[in-house]
């Protein structure tokens, strides 16, 4: 049978959550105070059907990868590595955070997740999770995938979506 339509699979699970602390910087000289969210991730993948299994991608594998990506940043302070207003400096087991040169926080290093993003907005977290998922999929040789869409919720009814064509 010739199929004209596209197939996509979505994984939205209660365990794809990460409870993390963060703060973001705004335009000018405004910076949020430290606070936390129960973030929740949801992913959709589009692509060709696997010729043997007749699925776009194995749910079990996708769930496992997503769980690991969430666990990696669960119960951490999320800190941006690429924010020119935020300076991070390590001293022993501690990580000092300064905002525009002024000391602001000191955290145990082990409790921090240093992320390659310019700000820990939910948009940047969605893009980061997408890039990490994509790296995992590439590493395992996944083929035929055409699109990844990552949604991250930081509060009820407050989400950002990042979509990338592969
Ligand atoms: Zn927030």
mmCIF file of C-alpha atoms and ligand atoms in Angstrom:
data_model
loop_
_atom_site.group_PDB
_atom_site.id
_atom_site.type_symbol
_atom_site.label_atom_id
_atom_site.label_comp_id
_atom_site.label_asym_id
_atom_site.label_seq_id
_atom_site.Cartn_x
_atom_site.Cartn_y
_atom_site.Cartn_z
ATOM 1 C CA UNK A 1 0.000 0.000 0.000
ATOM 2 C CA UNK A 2 1.260 3.465 -0.888
ATOM 3 C CA UNK A 3 0.962 5.937 1.966
ATOM 4 C CA UNK A 4 0.722 9.624 1.245
ATOM 5 C CA UNK A 5 0.418 10.895 4.791
ATOM 6 C CA UNK A 6 3.043 11.553 7.428
ATOM 7 C CA UNK A 7 3.390 9.740 10.710
ATOM 8 C CA UNK A 8 4.433 11.207 14.025
ATOM 9 C CA UNK A 9 4.771 9.820 17.512
ATOM 10 C CA UNK A 10 4.473 11.751 20.752
ATOM 11 C CA UNK A 11 5.651 10.939 24.248
ATOM 12 C CA UNK A 12 4.061 12.837 27.120
ATOM 13 C CA UNK A 13 4.557 11.122 30.435
ATOM 14 C CA UNK A 14 4.130 12.159 34.041
ATOM 15 C CA UNK A 15 7.677 11.046 34.773
ATOM 16 C CA UNK A 16 9.228 13.268 32.112
ATOM 17 C CA UNK A 17 9.629 16.023 34.665
ATOM 18 C CA UNK A 18 12.485 17.876 36.248
ATOM 19 C CA UNK A 19 12.127 19.936 39.404
ATOM 20 C CA UNK A 20 14.825 22.543 39.086
ATOM 21 C CA UNK A 21 15.784 25.986 40.278
ATOM 22 C CA UNK A 22 16.680 28.841 37.976
ATOM 23 C CA UNK A 23 16.534 32.550 37.380
ATOM 24 C CA UNK A 24 16.614 34.448 34.128
ATOM 25 C CA UNK A 25 17.970 37.823 33.146
ATOM 26 C CA UNK A 26 15.868 40.405 31.358
ATOM 27 C CA UNK A 27 16.718 43.311 29.090
ATOM 28 C CA UNK A 28 18.606 46.086 30.858
ATOM 29 C CA UNK A 29 19.715 45.391 34.402
ATOM 30 C CA UNK A 30 16.910 43.223 35.663
ATOM 31 C CA UNK A 31 17.488 39.738 36.990
ATOM 32 C CA UNK A 32 14.980 37.375 38.542
ATOM 33 C CA UNK A 33 15.402 35.945 42.004
ATOM 34 C CA UNK A 34 16.108 32.245 42.359
ATOM 35 C CA UNK A 35 12.983 30.109 42.195
ATOM 36 C CA UNK A 36 11.910 26.683 40.998
ATOM 37 C CA UNK A 37 9.576 24.959 38.582
ATOM 38 C CA UNK A 38 8.265 21.474 38.090
ATOM 39 C CA UNK A 39 9.180 21.402 34.431
ATOM 40 C CA UNK A 40 7.591 18.858 32.160
ATOM 41 C CA UNK A 41 8.841 17.775 28.766
ATOM 42 C CA UNK A 42 6.898 16.340 25.879
ATOM 43 C CA UNK A 43 8.357 15.311 22.552
ATOM 44 C CA UNK A 44 7.002 14.606 19.085
ATOM 45 C CA UNK A 45 9.020 12.921 16.371
ATOM 46 C CA UNK A 46 8.045 12.759 12.728
ATOM 47 C CA UNK A 47 9.546 10.516 10.132
ATOM 48 C CA UNK A 48 9.405 7.599 7.795
ATOM 49 C CA UNK A 49 8.038 4.286 8.956
ATOM 50 C CA UNK A 50 10.584 1.666 9.882
ATOM 51 C CA UNK A 51 10.309 -0.851 7.061
ATOM 52 C CA UNK A 52 10.390 -3.824 9.388
ATOM 53 C CA UNK A 53 8.518 -2.622 12.465
ATOM 54 C CA UNK A 54 6.043 -0.167 10.942
ATOM 55 C CA UNK A 55 6.680 2.528 13.476
ATOM 56 C CA UNK A 56 8.386 5.903 13.298
ATOM 57 C CA UNK A 57 10.425 5.196 16.376
ATOM 58 C CA UNK A 58 10.412 2.726 19.244
ATOM 59 C CA UNK A 59 8.423 4.232 22.143
ATOM 60 C CA UNK A 60 10.380 2.282 24.739
ATOM 61 C CA UNK A 61 13.683 3.685 23.525
ATOM 62 C CA UNK A 62 12.335 7.213 23.168
ATOM 63 C CA UNK A 63 10.888 7.171 26.699
ATOM 64 C CA UNK A 64 14.147 5.873 28.113
ATOM 65 C CA UNK A 65 16.226 8.606 26.452
ATOM 66 C CA UNK A 66 13.825 11.346 27.482
ATOM 67 C CA UNK A 67 13.757 10.100 31.070
ATOM 68 C CA UNK A 68 17.542 10.191 31.205
ATOM 69 C CA UNK A 69 17.682 13.714 29.749
ATOM 70 C CA UNK A 70 15.187 14.924 32.370
ATOM 71 C CA UNK A 71 17.000 13.118 35.195
ATOM 72 C CA UNK A 72 20.254 14.807 34.191
ATOM 73 C CA UNK A 73 18.878 18.230 35.150
ATOM 74 C CA UNK A 74 16.410 17.158 37.852
ATOM 75 C CA UNK A 75 16.975 18.645 41.338
ATOM 76 C CA UNK A 76 19.623 21.005 40.047
ATOM 77 C CA UNK A 77 20.180 24.706 39.855
ATOM 78 C CA UNK A 78 20.131 25.451 36.132
ATOM 79 C CA UNK A 79 22.796 27.962 35.200
ATOM 80 C CA UNK A 80 23.555 29.451 31.772
ATOM 81 C CA UNK A 81 27.115 29.236 30.460
ATOM 82 C CA UNK A 82 26.549 31.756 27.670
ATOM 83 C CA UNK A 83 24.961 34.682 29.461
ATOM 84 C CA UNK A 84 27.276 37.721 29.356
ATOM 85 C CA UNK A 85 25.624 39.141 32.487
ATOM 86 C CA UNK A 86 26.223 36.012 34.568
ATOM 87 C CA UNK A 87 29.691 35.097 35.760
ATOM 88 C CA UNK A 88 30.383 31.652 37.186
ATOM 89 C CA UNK A 89 33.517 30.782 39.123
ATOM 90 C CA UNK A 90 34.451 27.518 40.741
ATOM 91 C CA UNK A 91 36.259 27.232 44.059
ATOM 92 C CA UNK A 92 36.670 23.741 45.406
ATOM 93 C CA UNK A 93 33.240 22.159 45.698
ATOM 94 C CA UNK A 94 31.469 25.477 45.355
ATOM 95 C CA UNK A 95 30.253 27.505 42.446
ATOM 96 C CA UNK A 96 29.923 31.250 42.853
ATOM 97 C CA UNK A 97 27.437 33.090 40.674
ATOM 98 C CA UNK A 98 27.751 36.805 40.039
ATOM 99 C CA UNK A 99 25.342 39.042 38.190
ATOM 100 C CA UNK A 100 27.017 41.886 36.305
ATOM 101 C CA UNK A 101 30.111 41.455 38.436
ATOM 102 C CA UNK A 102 28.285 41.505 41.778
ATOM 103 C CA UNK A 103 28.298 38.330 43.917
ATOM 104 C CA UNK A 104 24.833 36.831 44.116
ATOM 105 C CA UNK A 105 24.828 33.118 45.005
ATOM 106 C CA UNK A 106 27.117 30.324 46.044
ATOM 107 C CA UNK A 107 25.950 26.763 45.365
ATOM 108 C CA UNK A 108 27.448 23.321 45.900
ATOM 109 C CA UNK A 109 28.904 22.495 42.492
ATOM 110 C CA UNK A 110 27.295 19.058 42.499
ATOM 111 C CA UNK A 111 23.847 20.653 42.723
ATOM 112 C CA UNK A 112 24.310 22.747 39.590
ATOM 113 C CA UNK A 113 23.707 21.954 35.942
ATOM 114 C CA UNK A 114 25.806 24.223 33.742
ATOM 115 C CA UNK A 115 23.986 24.511 30.467
ATOM 116 C CA UNK A 116 25.259 25.771 27.088
ATOM 117 C CA UNK A 117 22.479 28.356 26.789
ATOM 118 C CA UNK A 118 22.369 32.174 26.996
ATOM 119 C CA UNK A 119 19.456 32.184 29.434
ATOM 120 C CA UNK A 120 17.535 29.401 31.160
ATOM 121 C CA UNK A 121 14.228 30.337 29.561
ATOM 122 C CA UNK A 122 11.849 27.530 28.794
ATOM 123 C CA UNK A 123 12.526 28.188 25.093
ATOM 124 C CA UNK A 124 16.252 27.553 25.556
ATOM 125 C CA UNK A 125 15.551 24.449 27.644
ATOM 126 C CA UNK A 126 13.341 23.094 24.864
ATOM 127 C CA UNK A 127 16.102 23.684 22.314
ATOM 128 C CA UNK A 128 18.717 22.148 24.612
ATOM 129 C CA UNK A 129 16.656 18.996 25.193
ATOM 130 C CA UNK A 130 16.088 18.748 21.445
ATOM 131 C CA UNK A 131 19.811 18.992 20.732
ATOM 132 C CA UNK A 132 20.592 16.369 23.362
ATOM 133 C CA UNK A 133 17.898 14.044 22.079
ATOM 134 C CA UNK A 134 19.151 14.545 18.540
ATOM 135 C CA UNK A 135 22.686 13.645 19.586
ATOM 136 C CA UNK A 136 21.407 10.446 21.199
ATOM 137 C CA UNK A 137 19.392 9.527 18.129
ATOM 138 C CA UNK A 138 22.365 10.202 15.848
ATOM 139 C CA UNK A 139 24.634 8.134 18.089
ATOM 140 C CA UNK A 140 22.317 5.141 17.873
ATOM 141 C CA UNK A 141 22.048 5.512 14.106
ATOM 142 C CA UNK A 142 18.349 6.361 13.975
ATOM 143 C CA UNK A 143 17.316 6.972 10.382
ATOM 144 C CA UNK A 144 14.379 8.437 8.504
ATOM 145 C CA UNK A 145 13.426 11.002 11.137
ATOM 146 C CA UNK A 146 12.370 14.341 9.646
ATOM 147 C CA UNK A 147 11.272 16.490 12.580
ATOM 148 C CA UNK A 148 11.611 16.832 16.327
ATOM 149 C CA UNK A 149 9.294 19.033 18.321
ATOM 150 C CA UNK A 150 10.009 19.552 22.007
ATOM 151 C CA UNK A 151 7.576 21.171 24.375
ATOM 152 C CA UNK A 152 8.636 22.209 27.855
ATOM 153 C CA UNK A 153 6.108 23.368 30.414
ATOM 154 C CA UNK A 154 7.308 25.442 33.333
ATOM 155 C CA UNK A 155 3.944 26.113 34.851
ATOM 156 C CA UNK A 156 0.319 25.185 34.219
ATOM 157 C CA UNK A 157 -0.619 26.536 30.815
ATOM 158 C CA UNK A 158 2.816 28.037 30.271
ATOM 159 C CA UNK A 159 4.911 26.209 27.702
ATOM 160 C CA UNK A 160 7.452 26.798 24.985
ATOM 161 C CA UNK A 161 7.868 24.665 21.885
ATOM 162 C CA UNK A 162 10.986 24.203 19.790
ATOM 163 C CA UNK A 163 10.709 22.507 16.445
ATOM 164 C CA UNK A 164 13.538 21.498 14.156
ATOM 165 C CA UNK A 165 13.500 19.879 10.730
ATOM 166 C CA UNK A 166 16.139 17.203 10.395
HETATM 167 ZN ZN1 LIG B 1 11.119 30.624 36.273
#
